[in-house]
Amino acid sequence: RSPGSLERFQWLAAACADATILVDQARLDELAQRMESEARQYGAVLPLTLALSHAGLSYLIAGYLAEAERCFLEHAAIAEARGRRWDIGALLMAAWRGQSRSVQGLLEAVASEAGREGQGYQLVFADYARCVIELGQGRYDAAYASFTTAVEDSSQIKFVLPDLVEAAQRSGHHAAAGQTLAQL
């Protein structure tokens, strides 16, 4: 088999998912970059978008906003070229930059996309963006209440647990903070 076979991309995608579940940012970064590089080398568009999602998220959580934005913008451009929308990256970037108005509009767009595409996993990212913007504005009760989906049930976004612990602790939900910290 060629090194760019579908099976290889499936293994890399699974490894990225595992690194996310384990909150192993170093491994996620390494695997996502490898997947991105190989997808570019072999012209594999769908693996490239998945790699860009993983890499963008890894960069974002590490605080490398320019790199995260590059990944998210490219992913959105590929989606647009395919006649689709992908606003999760723009939503996460707006939240991290404290752009409340942009976040509000993008929350609606992501919810609409998720419903139209049957991709409810996107709502966890919307909840995370809502939490980040509320934390940044010191509204800890709202940040704690922002997760409408059960984070514990989502393997895609375990990295939000530190923000959820902060929101719970600062809003007086100490037992919940302790439980979430134990999960982390």
Tab-separated table of C-alpha atoms in Angstrom:
chain	number	residue	atom	x	y	z
A	1	ARG	CA	0.000	0.000	0.000
A	2	SER	CA	1.069	3.524	-0.606
A	3	PRO	CA	1.970	5.675	2.389
A	4	GLY	CA	-0.962	7.968	1.534
A	5	SER	CA	-3.607	5.288	1.600
A	6	LEU	CA	-7.011	5.825	3.165
A	7	GLU	CA	-6.091	3.400	5.922
A	8	ARG	CA	-3.103	5.522	6.955
A	9	PHE	CA	-5.304	8.629	7.235
A	10	GLN	CA	-7.851	6.666	9.255
A	11	TRP	CA	-5.135	5.620	11.696
A	12	LEU	CA	-3.852	9.194	11.979
A	13	ALA	CA	-7.399	10.490	12.530
A	14	ALA	CA	-7.975	7.877	15.245
A	15	ALA	CA	-4.658	8.766	16.874
A	16	CYS	CA	-5.594	12.481	16.868
A	17	ALA	CA	-8.934	11.620	18.478
A	18	ASP	CA	-7.163	9.543	21.131
A	19	ALA	CA	-4.722	12.363	21.867
A	20	THR	CA	-7.691	14.708	22.297
A	21	ILE	CA	-9.461	12.279	24.638
A	22	LEU	CA	-6.272	11.904	26.688
A	23	VAL	CA	-5.722	15.685	26.680
A	24	ASP	CA	-2.245	15.036	25.293
A	25	GLN	CA	-1.633	18.293	23.522
A	26	ALA	CA	1.951	17.519	22.523
A	27	ARG	CA	0.888	14.287	20.845
A	28	LEU	CA	-2.136	15.960	19.211
A	29	ASP	CA	0.098	18.675	17.811
A	30	GLU	CA	2.587	16.151	16.435
A	31	LEU	CA	-0.073	13.887	14.899
A	32	ALA	CA	-2.146	16.716	13.436
A	33	GLN	CA	0.923	18.228	11.773
A	34	ARG	CA	1.865	14.828	10.368
A	35	MET	CA	-1.653	14.278	9.059
A	36	GLU	CA	-1.727	17.772	7.546
A	37	SER	CA	1.643	17.256	5.861
A	38	GLU	CA	0.684	13.882	4.409
A	39	ALA	CA	-2.731	15.101	3.288
A	40	ARG	CA	-1.067	17.972	1.420
A	41	GLN	CA	1.520	15.648	-0.096
A	42	TYR	CA	-1.143	13.301	-1.466
A	43	GLY	CA	-3.820	15.907	-2.232
A	44	ALA	CA	-6.298	14.314	0.168
A	45	VAL	CA	-8.853	17.042	0.851
A	46	LEU	CA	-11.046	15.426	3.505
A	47	PRO	CA	-8.113	14.221	5.621
A	48	LEU	CA	-6.662	17.722	5.228
A	49	THR	CA	-9.777	19.348	6.682
A	50	LEU	CA	-9.732	16.932	9.612
A	51	ALA	CA	-6.018	17.597	10.156
A	52	LEU	CA	-6.640	21.358	10.009
A	53	SER	CA	-9.360	21.007	12.641
A	54	HIS	CA	-7.096	19.060	14.987
A	55	ALA	CA	-4.087	21.300	14.387
A	56	GLY	CA	-6.154	24.473	14.773
A	57	LEU	CA	-7.572	23.284	18.059
A	58	SER	CA	-4.151	22.266	19.323
A	59	TYR	CA	-2.680	25.649	18.413
A	60	LEU	CA	-5.630	27.478	19.950
A	61	ILE	CA	-5.360	25.723	23.291
A	62	ALA	CA	-1.606	26.365	23.319
A	63	GLY	CA	-2.310	30.066	22.729
A	64	TYR	CA	-0.841	30.211	19.218
A	65	LEU	CA	-3.714	32.203	17.787
A	66	ALA	CA	-2.154	33.082	14.429
A	67	GLU	CA	-1.442	29.429	13.663
A	68	ALA	CA	-4.895	28.373	14.854
A	69	GLU	CA	-6.511	31.019	12.675
A	70	ARG	CA	-4.511	29.862	9.636
A	71	CYS	CA	-5.808	26.323	10.094
A	72	PHE	CA	-9.384	27.403	10.717
A	73	LEU	CA	-9.453	29.803	7.761
A	74	GLU	CA	-8.127	27.160	5.399
A	75	HIS	CA	-10.651	24.619	6.682
A	76	ALA	CA	-13.469	27.138	6.152
A	77	ALA	CA	-12.227	27.910	2.627
A	78	ILE	CA	-12.220	24.220	1.717
A	79	ALA	CA	-15.738	23.833	3.127
A	80	GLU	CA	-16.902	26.864	1.132
A	81	ALA	CA	-15.363	25.474	-2.060
A	82	ARG	CA	-17.406	22.325	-1.435
A	83	GLY	CA	-20.617	24.367	-1.036
A	84	ARG	CA	-20.728	24.151	2.750
A	85	ARG	CA	-20.121	26.388	5.724
A	86	TRP	CA	-17.796	25.778	8.638
A	87	ASP	CA	-17.946	28.484	11.278
A	88	ILE	CA	-16.546	26.627	14.298
A	89	GLY	CA	-13.041	28.002	13.779
A	90	ALA	CA	-14.268	31.586	13.454
A	91	LEU	CA	-16.418	31.085	16.561
A	92	LEU	CA	-13.521	29.762	18.644
A	93	MET	CA	-11.204	32.551	17.466
A	94	ALA	CA	-13.808	35.225	18.293
A	95	ALA	CA	-14.326	33.745	21.749
A	96	TRP	CA	-10.604	33.631	22.496
A	97	ARG	CA	-10.272	37.229	21.330
A	98	GLY	CA	-13.173	38.366	23.525
A	99	GLN	CA	-15.321	39.482	20.592
A	100	SER	CA	-18.777	39.125	22.176
A	101	ARG	CA	-20.826	40.397	19.238
A	102	SER	CA	-19.109	38.122	16.767
A	103	VAL	CA	-19.549	35.178	19.134
A	104	GLN	CA	-23.299	35.775	19.381
A	105	GLY	CA	-23.784	35.774	15.615
A	106	LEU	CA	-21.521	32.780	15.108
A	107	LEU	CA	-23.286	30.787	17.831
A	108	GLU	CA	-26.466	31.027	15.770
A	109	ALA	CA	-24.629	30.076	12.569
A	110	VAL	CA	-23.009	27.023	14.171
A	111	ALA	CA	-26.314	25.874	15.686
A	112	SER	CA	-27.971	26.234	12.292
A	113	GLU	CA	-25.169	24.320	10.556
A	114	ALA	CA	-25.243	21.566	13.153
A	115	GLY	CA	-28.973	21.116	12.709
A	116	ARG	CA	-28.878	21.258	8.923
A	117	GLU	CA	-25.916	18.892	8.620
A	118	GLY	CA	-26.971	16.560	11.437
A	119	GLN	CA	-23.683	17.206	13.237
A	120	GLY	CA	-24.609	17.784	16.850
A	121	TYR	CA	-20.972	17.471	17.927
A	122	GLN	CA	-20.590	21.088	16.796
A	123	LEU	CA	-22.766	22.217	19.695
A	124	VAL	CA	-20.078	21.223	22.195
A	125	PHE	CA	-17.726	23.688	20.506
A	126	ALA	CA	-20.449	26.339	20.683
A	127	ASP	CA	-20.819	25.678	24.410
A	128	TYR	CA	-17.060	25.972	24.838
A	129	ALA	CA	-16.982	29.305	22.980
A	130	ARG	CA	-19.828	30.559	25.154
A	131	CYS	CA	-17.916	29.505	28.281
A	132	VAL	CA	-14.721	31.239	27.138
A	133	ILE	CA	-16.478	34.524	26.377
A	134	GLU	CA	-18.348	34.466	29.706
A	135	LEU	CA	-15.175	33.652	31.674
A	136	GLY	CA	-13.364	36.480	29.935
A	137	GLN	CA	-16.059	38.908	31.023
A	138	GLY	CA	-16.130	37.678	34.613
A	139	ARG	CA	-19.622	36.193	34.361
A	140	TYR	CA	-18.775	32.942	36.100
A	141	ASP	CA	-22.334	31.713	36.697
A	142	ALA	CA	-23.091	32.145	32.997
A	143	ALA	CA	-19.807	30.448	32.086
A	144	TYR	CA	-20.660	27.495	34.305
A	145	ALA	CA	-24.172	27.263	32.847
A	146	SER	CA	-22.898	27.577	29.263
A	147	PHE	CA	-22.437	23.856	28.731
A	148	THR	CA	-25.791	22.615	27.486
A	149	THR	CA	-24.223	19.332	26.421
A	150	ALA	CA	-22.533	16.931	28.785
A	151	VAL	CA	-18.796	17.417	28.401
A	152	GLU	CA	-18.201	14.076	30.079
A	153	ASP	CA	-19.984	12.389	27.185
A	154	SER	CA	-17.926	14.096	24.494
A	155	SER	CA	-14.549	12.692	23.628
A	156	GLN	CA	-13.837	15.568	21.270
A	157	ILE	CA	-13.455	18.343	23.729
A	158	LYS	CA	-11.921	17.127	26.979
A	159	PHE	CA	-9.561	20.099	26.845
A	160	VAL	CA	-12.425	22.336	28.040
A	161	LEU	CA	-12.331	20.769	31.473
A	162	PRO	CA	-9.904	23.361	32.935
A	163	ASP	CA	-12.247	26.161	31.844
A	164	LEU	CA	-15.210	24.289	33.271
A	165	VAL	CA	-13.341	23.828	36.580
A	166	GLU	CA	-12.601	27.560	36.686
A	167	ALA	CA	-16.214	28.466	35.934
A	168	ALA	CA	-17.527	26.040	38.566
A	169	GLN	CA	-15.063	27.177	41.230
A	170	ARG	CA	-15.563	30.901	40.633
A	171	SER	CA	-19.365	30.557	40.578
A	172	GLY	CA	-19.456	28.698	43.878
A	173	HIS	CA	-20.114	25.212	42.505
A	174	HIS	CA	-17.207	23.774	44.465
A	175	ALA	CA	-18.386	20.155	44.453
A	176	ALA	CA	-18.818	20.256	40.671
A	177	ALA	CA	-15.382	21.851	40.340
A	178	GLY	CA	-13.888	19.017	42.382
A	179	GLN	CA	-15.650	16.358	40.292
A	180	THR	CA	-14.534	17.957	37.041
A	181	LEU	CA	-10.992	18.336	38.341
A	182	ALA	CA	-10.969	14.662	39.258
A	183	GLN	CA	-12.052	13.851	35.705
A	184	LEU	CA	-9.224	15.952	34.334
